[in-house]
Coordinates of C-alpha atoms in Angstrom, one line a residue:
X51 CA 226.3 251.3 141.7
X52 CA 229.2 249.1 142.3
X53 CA 230.6 246.4 140.2
X54 CA 232.7 243.5 141.8
X55 CA 236.4 243.5 141.3
X56 CA 238.3 240.4 140.5
X57 CA 241.9 239.3 140.1
X58 CA 241.3 236.2 138.2
X59 CA 238.7 234.2 136.5
X60 CA 237.7 232.5 139.8
X61 CA 236.4 235.7 141.5
X62 CA 232.7 236.3 141.8
X63 CA 230.3 238.8 143.1
X64 CA 230.2 238.7 146.9
X65 CA 233.3 236.7 147.0
X66 CA 235.0 239.1 149.3
X67 CA 236.9 241.0 146.7
X68 CA 236.7 244.8 147.0
X69 CA 234.0 246.6 145.1
X70 CA 235.0 248.7 142.1
X71 CA 233.9 252.3 142.9
X72 CA 234.2 255.2 140.5
X73 CA 235.0 258.5 142.1
X74 CA 232.5 261.2 141.4
X75 CA 235.0 263.6 139.9
X76 CA 235.9 260.9 137.3
X77 CA 232.3 260.3 136.4
X78 CA 231.7 264.0 136.0
X79 CA 234.7 264.4 133.6
X80 CA 233.2 261.6 131.5
X81 CA 229.8 263.3 131.7
X82 CA 231.1 266.3 130.0
X83 CA 231.8 264.1 126.9
X84 CA 235.5 264.1 127.6
X85 CA 237.5 262.4 130.4
X86 CA 241.1 262.5 131.7
X87 CA 243.7 259.8 131.3
X88 CA 242.7 258.7 134.9
X89 CA 239.0 258.5 133.9
X90 CA 239.7 256.3 130.8
X91 CA 242.0 254.2 132.8
X92 CA 239.2 253.6 135.3
X93 CA 236.9 252.4 132.4
X94 CA 239.6 250.2 131.2
X95 CA 239.9 248.8 134.8
X96 CA 236.2 248.2 134.8
X97 CA 236.2 246.4 131.4
X98 CA 239.0 244.2 132.7
X99 CA 236.7 243.1 135.7
X100 CA 233.8 242.5 133.3
X101 CA 236.0 240.5 130.9
X102 CA 237.1 238.1 133.7
X103 CA 233.7 237.6 135.0
X104 CA 232.4 236.7 131.5
X105 CA 235.4 234.4 131.0
X106 CA 234.7 232.6 134.3
X107 CA 231.1 232.3 133.2
X108 CA 232.1 230.8 129.9
X109 CA 234.5 228.3 131.7
X110 CA 231.7 227.3 134.1
X111 CA 229.3 226.6 131.2
X112 CA 232.0 224.6 129.5
X113 CA 232.4 222.5 132.7
X114 CA 228.7 221.9 132.7
X115 CA 228.8 220.6 129.1
X116 CA 231.6 218.0 128.8
X117 CA 232.3 217.0 125.3
X118 CA 231.0 220.2 123.8
X119 CA 234.4 220.9 122.0
X120 CA 234.2 217.5 120.4
X121 CA 237.4 216.7 118.5
X122 CA 239.3 219.4 120.2
X123 CA 239.3 217.7 123.5
X124 CA 238.5 218.9 127.1
X125 CA 238.2 222.6 127.7
X126 CA 239.9 222.1 131.0
X127 CA 243.1 221.1 129.1
X128 CA 243.1 224.4 127.0
X129 CA 242.5 226.6 130.1
X130 CA 245.4 224.7 131.9
X131 CA 247.7 225.9 129.2
X132 CA 246.5 229.5 129.6
X133 CA 247.2 229.3 133.3
X134 CA 250.6 228.0 132.8
X135 CA 251.4 230.7 130.3
X136 CA 250.0 233.2 132.8
X137 CA 252.4 232.0 135.5
X138 CA 255.3 232.3 133.1
X139 CA 254.4 235.7 131.5
X140 CA 251.5 237.3 133.4
X141 CA 251.5 240.7 131.6
X142 CA 251.6 239.0 128.1
X143 CA 248.7 236.8 128.9
X144 CA 246.6 239.5 130.5
X145 CA 247.1 241.8 127.4
X146 CA 245.9 238.9 125.3
X147 CA 242.8 238.2 127.4
X148 CA 242.0 242.0 127.6
X149 CA 242.4 242.4 123.8
X150 CA 239.5 243.3 121.5
X151 CA 240.0 240.0 119.8
X152 CA 239.4 238.0 123.0
X153 CA 236.6 240.4 124.2
X154 CA 234.5 240.0 121.0
X155 CA 235.0 236.2 121.0
X156 CA 234.0 235.6 124.6
X157 CA 230.9 237.7 124.3
X158 CA 230.0 235.9 121.0
X159 CA 230.7 232.4 122.6
X160 CA 228.4 233.2 125.6
X161 CA 225.7 234.3 123.2
X162 CA 226.0 231.0 121.3
X163 CA 225.7 229.0 124.5
X164 CA 222.5 231.0 125.4
X165 CA 221.0 230.5 121.9
X166 CA 221.2 234.2 121.2
X167 CA 223.7 234.1 118.3
X168 CA 224.5 231.9 115.2
X169 CA 227.7 230.9 113.6
X170 CA 229.8 227.8 112.5
X171 CA 229.6 224.5 114.3
X172 CA 229.5 225.0 118.0
X173 CA 232.6 223.0 118.8
X174 CA 234.6 225.1 116.4
X175 CA 233.0 228.4 117.6
X176 CA 233.4 227.9 121.2
X177 CA 236.6 225.9 120.6
X178 CA 238.3 229.2 119.7
X179 CA 239.4 228.9 123.3
X180 CA 242.1 226.6 122.3
X181 CA 243.3 229.2 119.8
X182 CA 243.6 231.6 122.6
X183 CA 245.5 229.1 124.6
X184 CA 247.9 228.6 121.7
X185 CA 248.5 232.3 121.3
X186 CA 249.2 232.5 125.2
X187 CA 251.8 229.7 124.9
X188 CA 253.5 231.5 122.0
X189 CA 253.6 234.7 123.9
X190 CA 254.9 233.2 127.1
X191 CA 257.2 230.5 125.7
X192 CA 255.3 227.6 127.2
X193 CA 255.4 224.3 125.4
X194 CA 252.1 222.6 124.7
X195 CA 250.4 220.2 122.4
X196 CA 246.9 221.3 121.4
X197 CA 244.1 220.5 119.0
X198 CA 242.7 223.7 117.4
X199 CA 239.9 224.5 115.0
X200 CA 240.8 225.5 111.4
X201 CA 238.6 227.0 108.8
X202 CA 239.6 226.0 105.3
X203 CA 243.0 225.1 106.8
X204 CA 243.5 228.5 108.5
X205 CA 244.3 228.6 112.2
X206 CA 243.8 231.9 114.1
X207 CA 246.3 233.0 116.7
X208 CA 244.4 236.0 118.3
X209 CA 246.5 239.2 118.4
X210 CA 249.3 237.4 116.4
X211 CA 248.1 236.3 112.9
X212 CA 246.9 233.5 110.9
X213 CA 248.6 230.1 110.2
X214 CA 247.6 228.9 106.7
X215 CA 247.7 225.2 106.3
X216 CA 246.7 223.2 103.2
X217 CA 243.0 223.6 102.5
X218 CA 240.8 220.7 103.1
X219 CA 237.5 219.6 101.6
X220 CA 235.7 220.2 104.8
X221 CA 235.2 223.8 106.0
X222 CA 236.0 223.2 109.6
X223 CA 238.5 220.7 110.8
X224 CA 240.5 219.9 114.0
X225 CA 244.3 220.3 113.6
X226 CA 246.9 219.0 116.0
X227 CA 249.7 221.6 116.7
X228 CA 252.9 221.6 118.8
X229 CA 254.4 224.6 120.5
X230 CA 258.0 224.5 121.4
X231 CA 259.9 227.6 122.6
X232 CA 257.6 229.9 120.5
X233 CA 257.7 227.7 117.4
X234 CA 254.3 226.3 116.2
X235 CA 254.4 223.2 114.0
X236 CA 251.4 221.6 112.4
X237 CA 252.2 218.7 110.0
X238 CA 254.9 219.9 107.6
X239 CA 254.3 223.6 108.4
X240 CA 256.2 225.4 111.2
X241 CA 256.4 229.1 111.9
X242 CA 257.7 231.3 114.7
X243 CA 254.9 233.9 115.0
X244 CA 256.7 236.4 117.1
X245 CA 259.7 236.5 114.7
X246 CA 258.7 235.3 111.2
X247 CA 258.0 237.7 108.4
X248 CA 255.0 237.4 106.2
X249 CA 254.9 234.2 104.1
X250 CA 252.4 232.1 102.2
X251 CA 251.9 230.0 105.4
X252 CA 252.1 232.8 108.0
X253 CA 250.1 236.1 107.8
X254 CA 251.1 238.5 110.6
X255 CA 248.6 240.7 112.2
X256 CA 249.7 244.1 110.8
X257 CA 250.4 247.0 113.1
X258 CA 250.2 250.8 112.3
X259 CA 251.7 253.8 114.1
X260 CA 254.8 252.1 115.5
X261 CA 252.9 249.0 116.6
X262 CA 250.4 251.1 118.6
X263 CA 247.2 250.1 116.6
X264 CA 246.5 246.8 114.9
X265 CA 244.9 246.9 111.5
X266 CA 243.0 243.6 111.8
X267 CA 241.8 242.0 108.6
X268 CA 242.4 238.4 110.0
X269 CA 240.6 237.6 113.2
X270 CA 237.4 235.7 112.7
X271 CA 235.6 237.7 115.5
X272 CA 236.5 241.2 114.2
X273 CA 233.1 241.9 112.8
X274 CA 229.9 242.8 114.7
X275 CA 228.0 239.7 114.0
X276 CA 229.0 236.1 113.4
X277 CA 232.5 235.0 112.6
X278 CA 233.9 236.1 109.2
X279 CA 236.7 234.7 107.0
X280 CA 240.0 236.6 106.7
X281 CA 240.1 239.4 104.0
X282 CA 243.7 240.2 103.5
X283 CA 244.4 243.9 102.4
X284 CA 246.8 244.5 99.6
X285 CA 250.1 246.3 100.4
X286 CA 249.0 249.6 98.8
X287 CA 245.8 249.6 101.0
X288 CA 247.9 249.0 104.1
X289 CA 250.1 251.9 103.0
X290 CA 247.1 254.1 102.6
X291 CA 245.8 253.2 106.1
X292 CA 249.3 253.9 107.5
X293 CA 249.4 257.3 106.0
X294 CA 245.8 258.2 107.0
X295 CA 246.5 257.2 110.7
X296 CA 249.8 259.0 110.8
X297 CA 247.9 262.2 109.5
X298 CA 245.0 261.6 112.0
X299 CA 247.3 261.5 115.0
X300 CA 249.2 264.5 113.8
X301 CA 245.9 266.3 113.7
X302 CA 244.8 265.1 117.0
X303 CA 248.2 266.0 118.6
X304 CA 248.0 269.6 117.5
X305 CA 246.9 272.0 120.2
X306 CA 243.3 273.0 119.8
X307 CA 240.9 274.9 122.0
X308 CA 241.0 274.4 125.7
X309 CA 239.0 271.3 127.0
X310 CA 239.4 267.6 126.5
X311 CA 236.1 266.8 124.7
X312 CA 236.7 265.5 121.2
X313 CA 240.3 264.2 121.8
X314 CA 241.9 260.9 122.1
X315 CA 245.3 259.8 123.6
X316 CA 247.8 257.3 122.2
X317 CA 246.8 254.0 123.3
X318 CA 243.0 254.8 123.5
X319 CA 242.6 253.0 120.1
X320 CA 244.2 249.5 120.0
X321 CA 242.5 248.0 116.9
X322 CA 241.1 249.3 113.6
X323 CA 239.1 246.8 111.4
X324 CA 239.0 248.0 107.8
X325 CA 235.5 247.9 106.5
X326 CA 236.0 247.0 102.8
X327 CA 237.7 248.8 100.0
X328 CA 235.2 248.3 97.3
X329 CA 233.3 251.6 97.3
X330 CA 236.0 254.2 97.6
X331 CA 233.7 257.1 96.8
X332 CA 230.9 255.9 99.1
X333 CA 229.7 257.1 102.4
X334 CA 231.9 256.9 105.4
X335 CA 230.9 254.2 107.7
X336 CA 232.1 253.3 111.3
X337 CA 230.9 251.1 114.1
X338 CA 232.0 249.5 117.3
X339 CA 230.9 247.0 119.9
X340 CA 231.0 247.4 123.8
X341 CA 232.5 243.9 123.9
X342 CA 235.8 245.1 122.2
X343 CA 236.9 248.3 124.2
X344 CA 239.2 250.5 122.1
X345 CA 238.3 248.8 118.7
X346 CA 236.3 250.0 115.8
X347 CA 235.3 249.1 112.3
X348 CA 236.0 252.0 109.8
X349 CA 235.4 252.3 106.1
X350 CA 238.4 253.4 104.0
X351 CA 239.2 257.0 104.9
X352 CA 239.8 259.5 102.1
X353 CA 241.9 261.6 104.5
X354 CA 243.5 261.8 107.8
X355 CA 240.9 264.2 108.9
X356 CA 238.2 261.7 108.1
X357 CA 239.9 259.1 110.0
X358 CA 240.6 261.5 113.0
X359 CA 236.8 262.3 113.2
X360 CA 235.9 258.5 113.0
X361 CA 238.5 257.6 115.8
X362 CA 237.0 260.3 118.1
X363 CA 233.4 259.2 117.3
X364 CA 233.9 255.5 117.9
X365 CA 236.0 256.0 121.0
X366 CA 233.1 258.0 122.5
X367 CA 231.0 254.8 122.0
X368 CA 233.7 252.7 123.7
X369 CA 233.6 255.1 126.7
X370 CA 229.9 255.2 126.9
X371 CA 229.7 251.3 126.5
X372 CA 232.2 250.9 129.4
X373 CA 230.1 253.3 131.5
X374 CA 226.9 251.3 130.8
X375 CA 228.8 248.2 132.0
X376 CA 229.2 250.0 135.4
X377 CA 226.0 252.0 135.8
X378 CA 222.4 251.6 134.4
X379 CA 221.7 255.0 132.8
X380 CA 218.0 254.7 131.5
X381 CA 215.1 252.4 131.4
X382 CA 214.3 252.0 127.7
X383 CA 211.2 250.2 126.3
X384 CA 213.2 249.9 123.0
X385 CA 210.4 251.6 121.0
X386 CA 211.8 253.2 117.9
X387 CA 210.0 256.5 117.7
X388 CA 212.5 259.4 118.4
X389 CA 214.4 261.6 115.9
X390 CA 218.2 261.3 115.7
X391 CA 219.7 264.0 113.4
X392 CA 222.4 261.5 112.1
X393 CA 220.0 258.8 111.2
X394 CA 217.4 258.2 108.6
X395 CA 215.2 256.0 110.9
X396 CA 213.5 256.5 114.2
X397 CA 215.6 255.4 117.2
X398 CA 215.0 254.1 120.6
X399 CA 216.3 256.0 123.8
X400 CA 219.4 253.9 124.1
X401 CA 220.4 254.7 120.6
X402 CA 219.7 258.4 121.2
X403 CA 222.1 258.2 124.3
X404 CA 224.9 256.6 122.3
X405 CA 224.4 259.1 119.6
X406 CA 224.3 262.2 121.9
X407 CA 227.5 261.0 123.6
X408 CA 229.3 260.2 120.3
X409 CA 228.3 263.4 118.6
X410 CA 229.3 265.6 121.7
X411 CA 232.8 264.2 121.1
X412 CA 232.5 264.9 117.4
X413 CA 231.3 268.5 118.0
X414 CA 234.3 269.0 120.4
X415 CA 236.5 267.5 117.6
X416 CA 235.4 270.2 115.1
X417 CA 235.5 272.9 117.6
X418 CA 239.2 272.2 118.1
X419 CA 239.8 272.3 114.3
X420 CA 238.5 275.8 113.8
X421 CA 241.3 277.9 112.6
X422 CA 243.6 274.9 111.8
X423 CA 243.9 275.3 108.1
X424 CA 246.5 272.6 107.9
X425 CA 244.1 270.0 109.0
X426 CA 241.0 271.7 107.5
X427 CA 242.1 273.5 104.3
X428 CA 238.6 273.9 103.1
X429 CA 237.6 275.6 106.4
X430 CA 234.6 273.4 107.1
X431 CA 235.1 273.2 110.9
X432 CA 233.0 276.2 111.7
X433 CA 230.0 274.7 109.8
X434 CA 230.5 271.2 111.3
X435 CA 230.8 272.7 114.8
X436 CA 227.7 274.8 114.4
X437 CA 225.7 272.0 113.0
X438 CA 226.6 269.3 115.4
X439 CA 226.2 271.5 118.6
X440 CA 222.6 272.3 117.5
X441 CA 221.6 268.7 116.6
X442 CA 223.3 267.2 119.6
X443 CA 221.7 269.5 122.0
X444 CA 218.2 268.7 120.5
X445 CA 218.8 265.0 121.2
X446 CA 220.1 265.7 124.8
X447 CA 216.9 267.6 125.4
X448 CA 214.9 264.6 124.2
X449 CA 216.7 262.4 126.7
X450 CA 216.2 264.8 129.5
X451 CA 212.5 265.3 128.8
X452 CA 211.5 261.8 127.4
X453 CA 214.0 259.4 128.9
X454 CA 213.3 257.4 132.1
X455 CA 216.9 258.3 133.5
X456 CA 218.5 256.8 136.5
X457 CA 220.4 259.2 138.9
X458 CA 223.6 258.4 137.1
X459 CA 221.9 258.8 133.7
X460 CA 220.5 262.2 134.7
X461 CA 223.9 263.2 136.0
X462 CA 225.4 262.2 132.6
X463 CA 222.8 264.0 130.6
X464 CA 223.1 267.0 132.7
X465 CA 226.8 267.0 132.1
X466 CA 226.4 266.8 128.3
X467 CA 223.8 269.6 128.3
X468 CA 226.2 271.9 130.2
X469 CA 228.9 271.2 127.7
X470 CA 226.8 271.8 124.7
X471 CA 225.1 274.9 126.2
X472 CA 228.5 276.4 126.7
X473 CA 229.4 275.8 123.1
X474 CA 226.1 277.3 121.9
X475 CA 227.1 280.5 123.5
X476 CA 230.4 280.6 121.6
X477 CA 230.5 282.9 118.5
X478 CA 230.9 281.2 115.1
X479 CA 231.2 282.6 111.6
X480 CA 227.8 284.0 110.8
X481 CA 227.5 282.4 107.3
X482 CA 228.5 278.9 108.7
X483 CA 226.0 279.3 111.4
X484 CA 223.2 280.2 109.1
X485 CA 224.0 277.3 106.8
X486 CA 224.2 275.0 109.7
X487 CA 220.7 276.0 111.0
X488 CA 219.3 275.6 107.5
X489 CA 220.9 272.1 107.2
X490 CA 219.6 271.1 110.6
X491 CA 216.0 272.0 109.7
X492 CA 216.4 270.5 106.2
X493 CA 217.3 267.1 107.7
X494 CA 214.6 267.2 110.4
X495 CA 211.8 268.0 108.0
X496 CA 213.0 265.3 105.5
X497 CA 213.1 262.9 108.4
X498 CA 209.5 263.8 109.5
X499 CA 208.1 263.6 106.0
X500 CA 209.5 260.1 105.6
X501 CA 208.8 258.6 109.0
X502 CA 205.7 260.3 110.3
X503 CA 202.1 260.7 109.1
X504 CA 199.3 262.9 110.3
X505 CA 196.6 261.1 112.1
X506 CA 193.8 259.9 109.7
X507 CA 191.3 262.3 111.4
X508 CA 193.3 265.3 110.3
X509 CA 193.9 264.4 106.7
X510 CA 190.7 265.7 105.1
X511 CA 191.0 269.0 106.9
X512 CA 194.7 269.4 105.8
X513 CA 193.9 268.5 102.3
X514 CA 191.1 271.2 102.2
X515 CA 193.4 273.8 103.7
X516 CA 196.0 273.0 101.2
X517 CA 193.6 273.3 98.2
X518 CA 192.0 276.5 99.5
X519 CA 195.2 278.1 100.5
X520 CA 194.0 278.5 104.1
X521 CA 195.8 278.1 107.4
X522 CA 196.3 274.5 108.5
X523 CA 194.2 273.5 111.4
X524 CA 195.7 273.2 114.8
X525 CA 197.1 269.6 115.4
X526 CA 194.9 267.6 118.0
X527 CA 196.5 264.2 117.5
X528 CA 199.8 262.6 117.7
X529 CA 201.5 261.9 114.3
X530 CA 202.2 258.2 113.8
X531 CA 205.4 256.3 112.8
X532 CA 205.1 255.0 109.2
X533 CA 205.5 251.2 109.4
X534 CA 208.5 250.0 107.5
X535 CA 209.7 253.4 106.6
X536 CA 213.1 252.9 108.4
X537 CA 213.7 249.9 106.0
X538 CA 214.1 252.4 103.2
X539 CA 217.5 254.2 103.5
X540 CA 217.7 257.8 102.2
X541 CA 220.7 260.0 102.1
X542 CA 220.5 263.6 103.0
X543 CA 221.9 264.9 99.8
X544 CA 220.5 268.4 100.2
X545 CA 222.0 268.6 103.7
X546 CA 225.5 267.9 102.1
X547 CA 225.1 270.9 99.9
X548 CA 225.0 273.2 102.8
X549 CA 228.7 272.5 103.6
X550 CA 229.8 274.5 100.4
X551 CA 226.8 276.0 98.6
X552 CA 227.2 276.7 94.9
X553 CA 224.5 278.1 92.6
X554 CA 222.8 275.3 90.4
X555 CA 222.3 273.3 88.5
X556 CA 219.3 271.6 90.3
X557 CA 216.6 272.8 92.6
X558 CA 218.4 271.6 95.8
X559 CA 221.6 273.6 94.8
X560 CA 219.5 276.7 94.0
X561 CA 217.7 276.4 97.3
X562 CA 220.9 275.9 99.4
X563 CA 222.6 278.8 97.5
X564 CA 219.6 281.1 98.0
X565 CA 219.0 281.3 94.2
X566 CA 215.2 281.6 94.4
X567 CA 214.5 282.2 90.7
X568 CA 216.1 279.0 89.6
X569 CA 214.6 276.8 92.3
X570 CA 210.9 277.1 91.6
X571 CA 210.8 276.1 87.9
X572 CA 213.1 273.1 88.4
X573 CA 211.0 272.0 91.5
X574 CA 207.9 272.3 89.4
X575 CA 209.4 270.2 86.7
X576 CA 210.6 267.5 89.0
X577 CA 207.2 267.4 90.8
X578 CA 205.4 267.1 87.6
X579 CA 207.5 264.1 86.4
X580 CA 207.6 262.4 89.9
X581 CA 204.6 263.7 91.8
X582 CA 205.1 261.0 94.6
X583 CA 208.6 262.2 95.3
X584 CA 208.6 264.2 98.6
X585 CA 212.0 265.8 98.5
X586 CA 211.2 268.4 95.7
X587 CA 207.9 269.2 97.3
X588 CA 209.7 270.0 100.4
X589 CA 212.1 272.2 98.6
X590 CA 209.4 273.9 96.7
X591 CA 207.5 274.8 99.9
X592 CA 210.5 276.2 101.7
X593 CA 209.7 279.8 100.9
X594 CA 206.2 279.4 102.4
X595 CA 207.3 279.5 106.0
X596 CA 205.3 281.4 108.4
X597 CA 201.9 280.8 106.7
X598 CA 200.0 279.1 109.4
X599 CA 200.1 276.0 111.6
X600 CA 201.0 272.5 110.6
X601 CA 200.1 269.1 111.8
X602 CA 202.5 267.0 113.9
X603 CA 203.4 264.8 111.0
X604 CA 204.6 267.7 109.0
X605 CA 206.1 270.4 111.0
X606 CA 208.9 269.8 113.5
X607 CA 208.2 270.7 117.1
X608 CA 210.9 271.6 119.5
X609 CA 211.2 268.3 121.1
X610 CA 213.0 265.2 119.5
X611 CA 209.8 263.2 119.0
X612 CA 206.1 263.5 118.1
X613 CA 204.2 265.7 120.6
X614 CA 200.9 267.0 121.3
X615 CA 199.7 270.6 120.9
X616 CA 199.9 273.2 118.2
X617 CA 203.0 273.7 116.3
X618 CA 203.5 277.5 115.5
X619 CA 204.5 278.1 111.9
X620 CA 204.3 276.3 108.7
X621 CA 207.8 274.6 108.4
X622 CA 209.6 273.4 105.3
X623 CA 207.7 270.7 103.8
X624 CA 204.4 271.3 105.5
X625 CA 202.6 271.5 102.3
X626 CA 202.6 268.1 100.5
X627 CA 201.3 267.0 97.2
X628 CA 197.8 265.9 97.9
X629 CA 197.2 262.2 97.1
X630 CA 196.6 261.7 93.5

């Protein structure tokens, strides 16, 4: 597939501009889960093309809706200021328009105009265009008089910072500003964004790692949904992020095993959005959007190793998102019925594809950490590598057998399978490998117990087999997805114990550590107090493997989703507590 290449907002498909064609060798590099500097640069070029096309679409829509910006004036005046700035300083303005901040806003603004998103008053939301023009004028030294939207007196300058004016009674207001030789004045407040230090009226966009990465707690479009208010981090939190990023890059720079999967290069990540500081002991979270290439939201990392893994994970999503902007990879009906080993809920095929690509990168990251005790003093890398290669290969198999893949999608999935198959042949510490296999089964059984049910026709036979201690009947029906099960989040607490098993206390700890004598009494005690709780039943039934055949809602088959046919072997959790 080809995508039109443009050199400015006026270019359109079929306008005579040369097509953007990816060399097959670069695609194949990305299909391994990695990608050279040249391959990533090609993705960035494709993102630039897409960004300019979206910007042209936005400007055309604004031309069709005169007066939409209300008190901010005509959108043509704002764009004229951007064009003048681009003539004066083309590189600076191009960097602004290609920034994650502008990418997220342009996509949001188009969704607003198509009725597919919500947010503040439309004039203020789409009128962020004037804020972009203001930042362009500052960066280029162009003089201009503009009327910009302000929220509680705060004026956003994308990629630069936030100008804080006196708060007003109204949440959104229009503010007149003057730009003269890089100096911005609004009423009695004046700042030089490129030179002034932090002050009560000027909050600079902070940069980490020698200005290579922005730590963005200011931009209104930094979240994944509607615009959000600024949430300034205290100085000690910024210092923590600085240390964590320095440690992360030091880890990623150290030579690992051969192969580029699971690595990133300086410049790949341009922005990190901190995802709150409240729950410092909570789960690690990260997310990204294809509208902001090279940007990610990340919860507060405990260590540089944590952050390094998150950077690799989310940049994998950025790469795949950019590929999907160039090539259709699969036809997805969006039905959420497939197993993803890193999720509590059933997923659709597009989600599986993103997860498979991201966790191929994560697997490569942990592979490169094996033996690096400076980065991994607890020596957890062999376990993580062994676990993720198993889980990710299972998902790739689901995509290959269940997905309606395009030729490009098939080529991508084949490349991922080849990478993972090679890793599965590599030796790993036997104890770590055994624990990884057990953790993988544990998660999958828990997922199936929570999300699948046997067909109604089989329940009576299964109940009778349970009570009589007989073999389970052969499954003849598809298991069904439990409605609403995905709305109840569960944490795979038992799976985490496999990372570093220790005997007791508790049934899960005994199970993971292999202390059989301590497991059964504790499991019986918990089941007696909470008979409806599935997790202890699963742990209590673990020793009963190999007793017969289970139904599709109970035992995991080799595919990533419910399937027809018998399932050999009772698997952990096959025997459930009968109703009542």
